Coordinates of C-alpha atoms (C1' of nucleotides) in Angstrom, one line a residue:
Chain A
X168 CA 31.3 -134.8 9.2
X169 CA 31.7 -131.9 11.4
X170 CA 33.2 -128.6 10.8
X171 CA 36.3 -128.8 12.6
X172 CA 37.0 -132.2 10.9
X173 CA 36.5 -130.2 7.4
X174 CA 39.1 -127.0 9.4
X175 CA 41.9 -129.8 9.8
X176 CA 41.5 -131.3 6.2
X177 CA 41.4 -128.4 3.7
X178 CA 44.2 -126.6 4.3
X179 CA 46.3 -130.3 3.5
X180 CA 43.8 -130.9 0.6
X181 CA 44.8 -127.0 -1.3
X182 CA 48.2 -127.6 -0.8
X183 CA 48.4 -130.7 -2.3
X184 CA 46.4 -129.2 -5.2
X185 CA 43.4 -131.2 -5.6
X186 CA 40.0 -131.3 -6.8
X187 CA 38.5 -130.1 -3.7
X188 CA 34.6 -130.8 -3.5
X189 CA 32.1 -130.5 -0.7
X190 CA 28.6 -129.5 0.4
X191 CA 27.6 -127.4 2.9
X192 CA 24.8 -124.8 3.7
X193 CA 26.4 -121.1 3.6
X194 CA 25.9 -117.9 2.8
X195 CA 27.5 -116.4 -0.1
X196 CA 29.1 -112.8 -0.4
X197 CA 30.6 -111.6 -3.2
X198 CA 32.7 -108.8 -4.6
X199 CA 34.1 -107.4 -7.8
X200 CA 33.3 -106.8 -11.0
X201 CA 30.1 -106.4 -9.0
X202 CA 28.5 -107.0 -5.8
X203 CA 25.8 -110.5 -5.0
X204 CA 24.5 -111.7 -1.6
X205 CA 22.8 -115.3 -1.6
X206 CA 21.5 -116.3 2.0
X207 CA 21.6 -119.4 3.6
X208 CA 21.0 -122.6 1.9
X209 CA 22.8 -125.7 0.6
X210 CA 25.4 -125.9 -2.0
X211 CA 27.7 -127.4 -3.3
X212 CA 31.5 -126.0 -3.7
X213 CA 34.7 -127.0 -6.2
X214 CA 38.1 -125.7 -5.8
X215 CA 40.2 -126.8 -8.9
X216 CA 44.0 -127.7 -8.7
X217 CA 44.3 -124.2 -10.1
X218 CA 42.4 -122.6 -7.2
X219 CA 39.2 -121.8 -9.2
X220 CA 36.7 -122.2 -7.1
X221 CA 32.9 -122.6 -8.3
X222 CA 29.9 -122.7 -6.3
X223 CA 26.8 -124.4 -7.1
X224 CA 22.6 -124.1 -6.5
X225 CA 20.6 -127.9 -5.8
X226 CA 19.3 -126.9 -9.2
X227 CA 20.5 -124.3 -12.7
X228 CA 22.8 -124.4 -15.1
X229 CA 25.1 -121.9 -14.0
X230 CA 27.6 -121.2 -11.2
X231 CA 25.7 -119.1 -8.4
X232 CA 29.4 -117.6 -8.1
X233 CA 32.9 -118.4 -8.8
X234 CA 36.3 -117.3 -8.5
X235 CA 39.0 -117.4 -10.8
X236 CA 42.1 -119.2 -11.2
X237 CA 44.6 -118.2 -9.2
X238 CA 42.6 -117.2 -6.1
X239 CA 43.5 -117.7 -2.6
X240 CA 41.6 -119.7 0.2
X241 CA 41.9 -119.3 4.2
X242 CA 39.4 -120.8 6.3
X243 CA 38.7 -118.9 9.8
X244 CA 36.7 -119.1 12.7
X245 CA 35.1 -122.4 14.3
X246 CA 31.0 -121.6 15.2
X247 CA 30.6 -120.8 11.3
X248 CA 33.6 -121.3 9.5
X249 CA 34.6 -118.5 7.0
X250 CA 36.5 -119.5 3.9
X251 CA 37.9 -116.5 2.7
X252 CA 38.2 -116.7 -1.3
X253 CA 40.7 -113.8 -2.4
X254 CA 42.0 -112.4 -5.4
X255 CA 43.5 -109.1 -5.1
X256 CA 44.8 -108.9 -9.1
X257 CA 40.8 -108.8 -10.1
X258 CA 40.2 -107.3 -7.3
X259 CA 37.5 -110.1 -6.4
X260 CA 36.6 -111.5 -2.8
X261 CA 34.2 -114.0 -2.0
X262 CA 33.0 -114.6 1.6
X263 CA 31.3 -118.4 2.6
X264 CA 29.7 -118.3 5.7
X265 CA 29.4 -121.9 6.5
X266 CA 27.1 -123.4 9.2
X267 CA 27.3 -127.1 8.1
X268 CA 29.3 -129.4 6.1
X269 CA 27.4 -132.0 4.3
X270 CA 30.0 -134.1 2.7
X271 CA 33.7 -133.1 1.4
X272 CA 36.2 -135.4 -0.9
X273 CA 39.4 -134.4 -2.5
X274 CA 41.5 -136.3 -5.2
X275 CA 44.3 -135.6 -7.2
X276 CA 43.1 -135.6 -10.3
X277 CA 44.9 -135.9 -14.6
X278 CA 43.2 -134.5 -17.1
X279 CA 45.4 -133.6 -20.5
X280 CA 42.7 -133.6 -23.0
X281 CA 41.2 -130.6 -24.9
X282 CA 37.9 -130.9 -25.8
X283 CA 37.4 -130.6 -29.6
X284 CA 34.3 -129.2 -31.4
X285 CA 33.0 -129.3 -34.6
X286 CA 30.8 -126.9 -36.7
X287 CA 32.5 -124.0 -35.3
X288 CA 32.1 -120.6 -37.6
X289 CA 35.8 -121.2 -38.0
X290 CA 34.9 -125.1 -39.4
X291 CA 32.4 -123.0 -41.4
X292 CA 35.1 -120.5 -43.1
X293 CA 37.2 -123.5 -43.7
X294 CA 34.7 -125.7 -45.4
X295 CA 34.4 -122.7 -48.2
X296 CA 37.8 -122.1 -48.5
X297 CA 37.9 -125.5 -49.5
X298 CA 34.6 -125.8 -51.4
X299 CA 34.3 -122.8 -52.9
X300 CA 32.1 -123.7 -55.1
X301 CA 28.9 -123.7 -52.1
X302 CA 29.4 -119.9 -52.4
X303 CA 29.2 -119.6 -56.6
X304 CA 31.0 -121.1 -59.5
X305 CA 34.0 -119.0 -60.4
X306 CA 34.4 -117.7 -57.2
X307 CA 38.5 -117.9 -56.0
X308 CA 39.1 -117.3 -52.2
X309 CA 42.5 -115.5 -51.4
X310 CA 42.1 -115.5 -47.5
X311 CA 40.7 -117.4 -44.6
X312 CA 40.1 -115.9 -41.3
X313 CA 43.0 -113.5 -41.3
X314 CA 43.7 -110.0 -39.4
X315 CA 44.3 -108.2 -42.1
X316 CA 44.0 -103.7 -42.5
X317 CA 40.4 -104.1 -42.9
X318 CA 40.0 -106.0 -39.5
X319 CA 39.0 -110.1 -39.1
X320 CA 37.4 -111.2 -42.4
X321 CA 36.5 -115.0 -42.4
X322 CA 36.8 -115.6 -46.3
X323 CA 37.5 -112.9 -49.0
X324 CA 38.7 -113.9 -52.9
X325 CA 37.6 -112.8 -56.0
X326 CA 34.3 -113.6 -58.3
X327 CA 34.4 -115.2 -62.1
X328 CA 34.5 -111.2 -63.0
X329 CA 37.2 -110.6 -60.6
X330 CA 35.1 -108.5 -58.4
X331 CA 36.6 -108.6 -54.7
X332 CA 34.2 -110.3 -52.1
X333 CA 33.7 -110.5 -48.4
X334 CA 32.3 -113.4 -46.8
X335 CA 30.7 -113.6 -43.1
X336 CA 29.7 -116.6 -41.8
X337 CA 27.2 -117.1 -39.0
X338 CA 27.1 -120.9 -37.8
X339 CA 23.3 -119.9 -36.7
X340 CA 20.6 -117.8 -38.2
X341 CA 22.1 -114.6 -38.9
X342 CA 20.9 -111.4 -37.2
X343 CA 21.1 -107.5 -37.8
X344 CA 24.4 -107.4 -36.0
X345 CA 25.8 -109.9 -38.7
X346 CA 24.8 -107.4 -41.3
X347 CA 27.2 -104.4 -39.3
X348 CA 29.7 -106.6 -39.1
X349 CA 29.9 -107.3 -42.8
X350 CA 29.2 -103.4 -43.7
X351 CA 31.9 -102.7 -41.1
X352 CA 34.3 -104.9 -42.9
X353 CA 33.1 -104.1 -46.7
X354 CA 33.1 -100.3 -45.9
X355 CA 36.2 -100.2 -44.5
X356 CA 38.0 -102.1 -47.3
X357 CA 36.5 -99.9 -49.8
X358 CA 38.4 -96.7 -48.2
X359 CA 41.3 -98.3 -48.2
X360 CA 41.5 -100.0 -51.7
X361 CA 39.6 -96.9 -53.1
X362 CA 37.6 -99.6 -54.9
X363 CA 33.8 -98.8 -56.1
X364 CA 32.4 -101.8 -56.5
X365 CA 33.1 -104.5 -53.7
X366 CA 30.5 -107.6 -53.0
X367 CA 29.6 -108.2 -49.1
X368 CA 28.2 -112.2 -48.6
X369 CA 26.4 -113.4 -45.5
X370 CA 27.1 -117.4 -45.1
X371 CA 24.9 -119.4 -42.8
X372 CA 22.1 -121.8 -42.6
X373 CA 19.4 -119.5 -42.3
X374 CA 18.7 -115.2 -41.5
X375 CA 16.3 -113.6 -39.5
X376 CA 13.6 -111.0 -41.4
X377 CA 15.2 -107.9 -40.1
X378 CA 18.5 -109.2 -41.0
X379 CA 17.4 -109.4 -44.7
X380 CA 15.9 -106.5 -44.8
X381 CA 19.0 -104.3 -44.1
X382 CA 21.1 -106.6 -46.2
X383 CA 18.9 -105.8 -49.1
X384 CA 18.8 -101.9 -48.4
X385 CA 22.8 -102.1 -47.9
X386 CA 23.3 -104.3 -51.3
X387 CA 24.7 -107.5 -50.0
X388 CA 23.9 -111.0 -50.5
X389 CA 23.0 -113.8 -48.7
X390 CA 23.7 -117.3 -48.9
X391 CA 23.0 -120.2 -47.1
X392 CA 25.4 -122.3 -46.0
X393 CA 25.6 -125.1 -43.4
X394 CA 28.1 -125.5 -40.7
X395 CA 29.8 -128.9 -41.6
X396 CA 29.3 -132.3 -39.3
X397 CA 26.5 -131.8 -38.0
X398 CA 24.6 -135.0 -36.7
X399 CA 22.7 -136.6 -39.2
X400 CA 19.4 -136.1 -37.4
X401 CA 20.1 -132.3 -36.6
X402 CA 21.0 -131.5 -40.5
X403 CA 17.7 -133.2 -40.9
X404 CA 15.8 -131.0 -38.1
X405 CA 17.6 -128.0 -39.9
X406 CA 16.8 -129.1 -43.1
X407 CA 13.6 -129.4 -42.8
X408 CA 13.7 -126.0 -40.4
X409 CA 14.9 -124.0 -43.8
X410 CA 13.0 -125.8 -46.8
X411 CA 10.8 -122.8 -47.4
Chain B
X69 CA 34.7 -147.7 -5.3
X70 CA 34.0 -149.7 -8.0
X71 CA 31.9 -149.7 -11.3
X72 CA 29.7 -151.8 -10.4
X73 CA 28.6 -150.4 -6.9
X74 CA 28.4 -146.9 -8.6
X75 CA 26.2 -148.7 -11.3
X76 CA 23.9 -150.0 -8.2
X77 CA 23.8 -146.9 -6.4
X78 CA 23.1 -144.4 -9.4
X79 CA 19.8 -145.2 -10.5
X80 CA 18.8 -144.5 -6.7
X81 CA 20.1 -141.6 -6.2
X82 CA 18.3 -140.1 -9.4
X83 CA 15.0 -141.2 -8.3
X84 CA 15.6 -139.7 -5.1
X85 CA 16.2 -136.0 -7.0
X86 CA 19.8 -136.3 -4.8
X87 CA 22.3 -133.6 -5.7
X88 CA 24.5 -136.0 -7.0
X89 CA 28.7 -135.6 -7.6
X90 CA 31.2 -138.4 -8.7
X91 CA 35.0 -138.2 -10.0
X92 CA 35.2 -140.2 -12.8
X93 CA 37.8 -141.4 -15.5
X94 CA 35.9 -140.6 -19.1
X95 CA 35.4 -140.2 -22.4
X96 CA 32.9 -137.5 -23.4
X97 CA 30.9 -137.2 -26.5
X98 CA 28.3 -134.3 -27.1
X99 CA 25.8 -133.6 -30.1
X100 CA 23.3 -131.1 -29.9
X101 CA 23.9 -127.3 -31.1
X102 CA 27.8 -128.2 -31.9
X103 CA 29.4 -131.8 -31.4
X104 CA 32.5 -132.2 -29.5
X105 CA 34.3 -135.2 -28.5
X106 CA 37.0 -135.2 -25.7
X107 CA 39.5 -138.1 -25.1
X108 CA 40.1 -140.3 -21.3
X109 CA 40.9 -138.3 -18.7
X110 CA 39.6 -137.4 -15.1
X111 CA 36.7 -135.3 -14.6
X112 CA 34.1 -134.6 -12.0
X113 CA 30.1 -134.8 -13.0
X114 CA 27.6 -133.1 -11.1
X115 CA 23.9 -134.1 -11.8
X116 CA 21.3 -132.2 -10.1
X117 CA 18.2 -132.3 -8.1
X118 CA 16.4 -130.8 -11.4
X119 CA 18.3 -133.4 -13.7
X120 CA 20.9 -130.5 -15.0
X121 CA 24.4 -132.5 -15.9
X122 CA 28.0 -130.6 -15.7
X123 CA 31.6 -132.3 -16.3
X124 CA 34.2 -130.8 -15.0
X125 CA 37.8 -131.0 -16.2
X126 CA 40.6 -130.8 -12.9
X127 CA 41.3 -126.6 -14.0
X128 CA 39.2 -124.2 -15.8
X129 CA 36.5 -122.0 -14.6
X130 CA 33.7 -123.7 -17.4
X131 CA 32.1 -127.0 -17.6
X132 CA 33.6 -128.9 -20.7
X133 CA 30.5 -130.1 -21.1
X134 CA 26.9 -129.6 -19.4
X135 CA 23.3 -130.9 -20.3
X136 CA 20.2 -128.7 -18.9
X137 CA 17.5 -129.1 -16.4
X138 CA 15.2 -132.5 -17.7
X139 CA 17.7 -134.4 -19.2
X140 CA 17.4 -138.1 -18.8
X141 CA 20.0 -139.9 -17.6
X142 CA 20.6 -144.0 -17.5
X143 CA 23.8 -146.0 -17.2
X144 CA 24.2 -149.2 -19.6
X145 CA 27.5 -151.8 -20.0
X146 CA 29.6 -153.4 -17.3
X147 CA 33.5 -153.2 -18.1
X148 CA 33.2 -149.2 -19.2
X149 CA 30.3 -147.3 -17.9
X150 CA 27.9 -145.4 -20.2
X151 CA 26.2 -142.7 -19.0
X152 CA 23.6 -141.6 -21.3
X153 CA 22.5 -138.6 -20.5
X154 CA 19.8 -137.2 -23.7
X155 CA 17.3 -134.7 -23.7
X156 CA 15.0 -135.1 -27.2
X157 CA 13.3 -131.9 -26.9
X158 CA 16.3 -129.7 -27.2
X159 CA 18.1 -132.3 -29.5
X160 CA 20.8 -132.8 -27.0
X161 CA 22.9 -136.1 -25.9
X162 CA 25.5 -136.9 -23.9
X163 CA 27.4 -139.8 -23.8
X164 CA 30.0 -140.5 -20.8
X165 CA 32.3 -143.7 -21.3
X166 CA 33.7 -143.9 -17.5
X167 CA 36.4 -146.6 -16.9
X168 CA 36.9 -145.4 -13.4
X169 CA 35.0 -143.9 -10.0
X170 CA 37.8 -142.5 -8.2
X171 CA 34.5 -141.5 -5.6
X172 CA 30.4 -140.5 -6.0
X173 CA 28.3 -138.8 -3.7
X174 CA 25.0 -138.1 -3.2
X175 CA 22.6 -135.4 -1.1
X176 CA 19.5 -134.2 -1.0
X177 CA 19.9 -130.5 -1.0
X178 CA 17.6 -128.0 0.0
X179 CA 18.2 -124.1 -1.4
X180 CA 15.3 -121.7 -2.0
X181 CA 17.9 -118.5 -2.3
X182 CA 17.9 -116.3 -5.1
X183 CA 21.1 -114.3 -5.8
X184 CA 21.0 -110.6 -5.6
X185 CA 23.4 -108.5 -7.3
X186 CA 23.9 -104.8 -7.8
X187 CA 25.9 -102.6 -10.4
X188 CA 24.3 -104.2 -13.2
X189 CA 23.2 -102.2 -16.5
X190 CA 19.7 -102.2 -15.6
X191 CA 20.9 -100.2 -12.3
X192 CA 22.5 -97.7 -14.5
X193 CA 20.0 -96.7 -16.5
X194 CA 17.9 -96.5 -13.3
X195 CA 20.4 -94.3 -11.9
X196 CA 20.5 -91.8 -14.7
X197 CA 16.1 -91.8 -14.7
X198 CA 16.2 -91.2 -11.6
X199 CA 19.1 -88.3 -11.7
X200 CA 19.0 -87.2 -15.3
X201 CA 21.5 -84.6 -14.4
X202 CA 24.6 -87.3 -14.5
X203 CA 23.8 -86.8 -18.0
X204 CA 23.5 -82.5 -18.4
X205 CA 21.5 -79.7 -16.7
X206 CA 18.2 -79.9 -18.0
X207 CA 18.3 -83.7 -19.4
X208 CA 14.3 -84.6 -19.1
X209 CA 14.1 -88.5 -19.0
X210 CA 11.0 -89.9 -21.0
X211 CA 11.5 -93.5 -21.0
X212 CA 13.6 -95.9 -19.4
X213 CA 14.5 -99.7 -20.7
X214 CA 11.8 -99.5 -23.3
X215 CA 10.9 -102.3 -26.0
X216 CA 10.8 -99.1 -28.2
X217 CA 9.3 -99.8 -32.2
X218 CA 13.6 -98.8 -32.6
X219 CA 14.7 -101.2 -30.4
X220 CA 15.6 -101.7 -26.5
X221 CA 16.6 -98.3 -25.6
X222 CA 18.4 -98.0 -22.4
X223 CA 17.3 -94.2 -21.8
X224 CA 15.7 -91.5 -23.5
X225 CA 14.4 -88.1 -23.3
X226 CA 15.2 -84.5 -24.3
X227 CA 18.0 -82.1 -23.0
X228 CA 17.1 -78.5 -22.5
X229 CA 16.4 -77.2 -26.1
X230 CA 14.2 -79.7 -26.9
X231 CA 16.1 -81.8 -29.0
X232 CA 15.5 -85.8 -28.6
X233 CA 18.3 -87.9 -27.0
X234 CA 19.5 -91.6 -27.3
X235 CA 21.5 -92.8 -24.4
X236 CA 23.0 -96.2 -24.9
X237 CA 24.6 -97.5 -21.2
X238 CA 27.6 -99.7 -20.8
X239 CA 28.8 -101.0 -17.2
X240 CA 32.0 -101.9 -18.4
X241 CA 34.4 -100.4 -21.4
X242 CA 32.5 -99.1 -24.3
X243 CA 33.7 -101.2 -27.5
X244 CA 32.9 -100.1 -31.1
X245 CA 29.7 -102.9 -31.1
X246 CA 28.3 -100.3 -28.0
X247 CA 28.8 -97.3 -30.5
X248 CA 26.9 -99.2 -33.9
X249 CA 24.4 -100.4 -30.8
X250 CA 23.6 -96.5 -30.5
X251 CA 23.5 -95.6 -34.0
X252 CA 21.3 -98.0 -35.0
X253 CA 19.0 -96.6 -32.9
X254 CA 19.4 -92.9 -33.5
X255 CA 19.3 -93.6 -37.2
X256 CA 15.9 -95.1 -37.1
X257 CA 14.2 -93.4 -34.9
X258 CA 15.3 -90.3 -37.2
X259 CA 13.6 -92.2 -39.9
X260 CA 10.8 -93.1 -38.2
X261 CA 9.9 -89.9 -36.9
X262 CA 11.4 -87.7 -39.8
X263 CA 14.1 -85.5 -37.6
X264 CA 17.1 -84.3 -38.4
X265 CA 18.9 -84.1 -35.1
X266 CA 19.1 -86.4 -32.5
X267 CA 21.3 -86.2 -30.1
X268 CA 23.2 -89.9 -29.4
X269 CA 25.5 -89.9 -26.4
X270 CA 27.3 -93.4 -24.6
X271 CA 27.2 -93.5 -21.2
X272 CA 30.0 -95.8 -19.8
X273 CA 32.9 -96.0 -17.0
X274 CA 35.4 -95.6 -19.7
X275 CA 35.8 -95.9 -23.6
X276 CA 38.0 -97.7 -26.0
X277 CA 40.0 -95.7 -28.3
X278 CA 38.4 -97.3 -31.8
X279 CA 35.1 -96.8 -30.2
X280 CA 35.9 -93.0 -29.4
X281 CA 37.0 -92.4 -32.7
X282 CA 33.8 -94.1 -34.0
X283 CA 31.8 -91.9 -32.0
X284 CA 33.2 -88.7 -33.0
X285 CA 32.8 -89.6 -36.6
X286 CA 29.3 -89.8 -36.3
X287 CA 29.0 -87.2 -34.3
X288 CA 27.7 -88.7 -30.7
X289 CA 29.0 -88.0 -27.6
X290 CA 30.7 -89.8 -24.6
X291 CA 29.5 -89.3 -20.7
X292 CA 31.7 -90.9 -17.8
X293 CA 29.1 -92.5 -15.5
X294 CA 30.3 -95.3 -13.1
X295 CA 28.0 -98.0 -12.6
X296 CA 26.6 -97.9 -9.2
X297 CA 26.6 -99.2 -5.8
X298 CA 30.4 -100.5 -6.8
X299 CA 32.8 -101.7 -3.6
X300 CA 34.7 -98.7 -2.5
X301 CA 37.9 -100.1 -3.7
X302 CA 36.7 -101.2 -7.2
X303 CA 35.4 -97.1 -7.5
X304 CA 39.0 -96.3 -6.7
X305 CA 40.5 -98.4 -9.1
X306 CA 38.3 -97.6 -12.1
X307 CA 38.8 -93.7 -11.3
X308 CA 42.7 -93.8 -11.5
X309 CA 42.5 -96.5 -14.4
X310 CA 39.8 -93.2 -16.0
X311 CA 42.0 -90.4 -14.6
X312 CA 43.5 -89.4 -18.0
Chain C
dG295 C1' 4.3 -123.5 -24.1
dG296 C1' 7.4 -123.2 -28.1
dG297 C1' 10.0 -120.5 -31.4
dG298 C1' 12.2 -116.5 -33.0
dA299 C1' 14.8 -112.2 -32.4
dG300 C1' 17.7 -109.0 -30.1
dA301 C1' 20.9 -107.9 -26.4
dG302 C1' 24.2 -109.1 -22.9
dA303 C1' 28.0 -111.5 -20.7
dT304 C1' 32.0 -114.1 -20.8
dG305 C1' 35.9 -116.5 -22.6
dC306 C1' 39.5 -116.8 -25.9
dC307 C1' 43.0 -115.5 -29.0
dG308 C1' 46.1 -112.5 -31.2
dC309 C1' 48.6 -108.2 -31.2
Chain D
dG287 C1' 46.9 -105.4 -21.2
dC288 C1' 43.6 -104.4 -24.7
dG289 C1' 40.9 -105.0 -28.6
dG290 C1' 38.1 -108.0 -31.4
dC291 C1' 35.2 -111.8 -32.1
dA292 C1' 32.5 -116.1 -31.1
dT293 C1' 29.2 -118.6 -28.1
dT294 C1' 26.3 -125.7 -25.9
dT295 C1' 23.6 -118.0 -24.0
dC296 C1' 19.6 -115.3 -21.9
dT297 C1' 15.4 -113.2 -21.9
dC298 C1' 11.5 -111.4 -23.5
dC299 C1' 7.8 -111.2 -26.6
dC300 C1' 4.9 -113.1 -29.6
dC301 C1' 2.2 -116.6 -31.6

DNA sequence: GGGGAGAGATGCCGC
DNA sequence: GCGGCATTTCTCCCC
């Protein structure tokens, strides 16, 4: 597979909007929200139907860099090619020096579905506004993940003594920044209702030790709760994680 | 291409640590720190030299789903595919159902590279040790990036009367979270080493409005610093979006 | 080497 | 376009 076999085909390839993949060794420049440089070495490059383009190590998790949707792709030169990745709205460019073209395939490709996940803090906030019972007997949610004045409160209701509560729930341990949040939101709803006396709640499976400590010195409560549907052998792991 | 040459070929090309791409039609279910489950449709699955999986839906910048470096990954059944791809030790598994290979591919790729990018937040906080007088006149640096007993503090030192001061950096738009980030910090280390006045100020390109309002009611203070080493054009753009 | 804790970066959603 | 919040996160430190 040479280069200029690779010059005649993508051009055809982008316009017909396919899923445009290929290897080659090249050398990465990028610039935007800020500036990388990756010397030469193999790698291997998608450009979506939607013009995102993604570049990839032999080996890691993540992109080494990537464009957005929306970008636009030229391919110069002949010696090394130079696909020009450009989007001027983000004011992002990305430059691939290409001295050799492993493999390349494009196909039109369908794809409809939307991936659907479960124990989400949002699965979490609905499973009490359900049950709400797993937060105390008596206690009466009013709201469920709602913008109100006071800013994005996952669950608030009343108590058996009628006592106005905020609820935060954390699908994973919860940490200090958990603990602003809430006093952010139980603060702020205290000024505005003028009320003395208003209960904060942490919900999730399981808090860190600094976490605890503030909640204690700012008056709230913790609860644990866990995030609904989780396999049956990671409710075990956690389970047995939190029996202490 | 058909199922059962792909089924043939894989096991091969894993042994071989190839870099290894296919376009597939699949169902993909994942349980592990969530569970998600998304319905046929065409994706493209990378699996890497280091065992690393990725699926990739024809649009979008993210993986729908990804497994990381170890994983183990085996194909079972005839008429659908299953590619099991599991990885105990994190509690992690994959399962792909793949009715079609539209095409695979495999290479063996060789990239030492390492990435190297500039305009970070570390760089800021750099730039302002090294030239404390972005800051004020008279700004002494003490520390820079310090695992501090109050936290990871980005910069601090004392301005020219003496008094301590808590500088919190932000390489993009300072939000409220950057502003209870700084006064966590202040507030405890005025605990810790029984002072009244410490000086908090925010050092970021720009500031949102809540988080300015934030600030002045607890009585820090806001510095314009750009990040550095930022393309020319990006500078230009940031300073007219500032220029208010 | 594994687990915990804090901070950062990115995407998404609603206004 | 901006603000606000969540995350299959990352990294470092500690045991």
């Amino acid at each position: 597979m040479s280069l200029a076999d690779f010059k005649t085909w993508l051009p055809g390839a982008l316009q017909r909007n396919e899923t445009i993949i290929f290897g080659a060794r090249c050398e990465i420049a990028y610039s935007g929200r800020a500036e990388s440089h990756l010397h030469l070495g193999d790698r291997i490059i998608i450009i979506k139907a939607d013009k995102t383009l993604l570049a990839h190590q032999p080996e890691g998790n993540n992109p080494v860099n990537h464009m957005r949707e929306g970008a636009h792709h030229t391919l110069e030169g002949e010696g090394p090619l130079l696909l020009k990745s450009e989007n001027p709205k983000l004011k992002e460019y990305l430059y691939t020096t290409i001295t050799h073209i492993h493999f390349y395939h494009g196909h039109t490709m369908e794809d409809g579905q939307k991936v659907h996940t479960k124990g989400t803090e949002e699965d979490m906030s609905d499973m009490i506004f359900t049950n709400p019972q797993l937060i105390e007997e008596g206690f009466k949610p009013l709201s469920r993940e709602e913008h109100t004045q006071y800013g994005f409160i996952d669950v608030f209701g009343h108590d058996k003594d009628n006592i106005l509560v905020i609820i935060e729930c954390k699908r994973q341990n919860a940490d200090p920044k958990a603990v602003e949040q809430l006093k952010r939101y139980v603060e702020k709803m205290k000024l505005t209702k003028g009320l003395k006396h208003i209960r904060g709640i942490l919900a999730s499976p399981s808090i860190s030790t600094n976490a605890e400590h503030m909640l204690k010195a700012y008056g709230y409560e913790w609860k644990r709760i866990q995030p609904p549907n989780y396999l049956e052998k990671y409710d075990k792991a956690q389970q047995q994680l939190n029996n202490y």
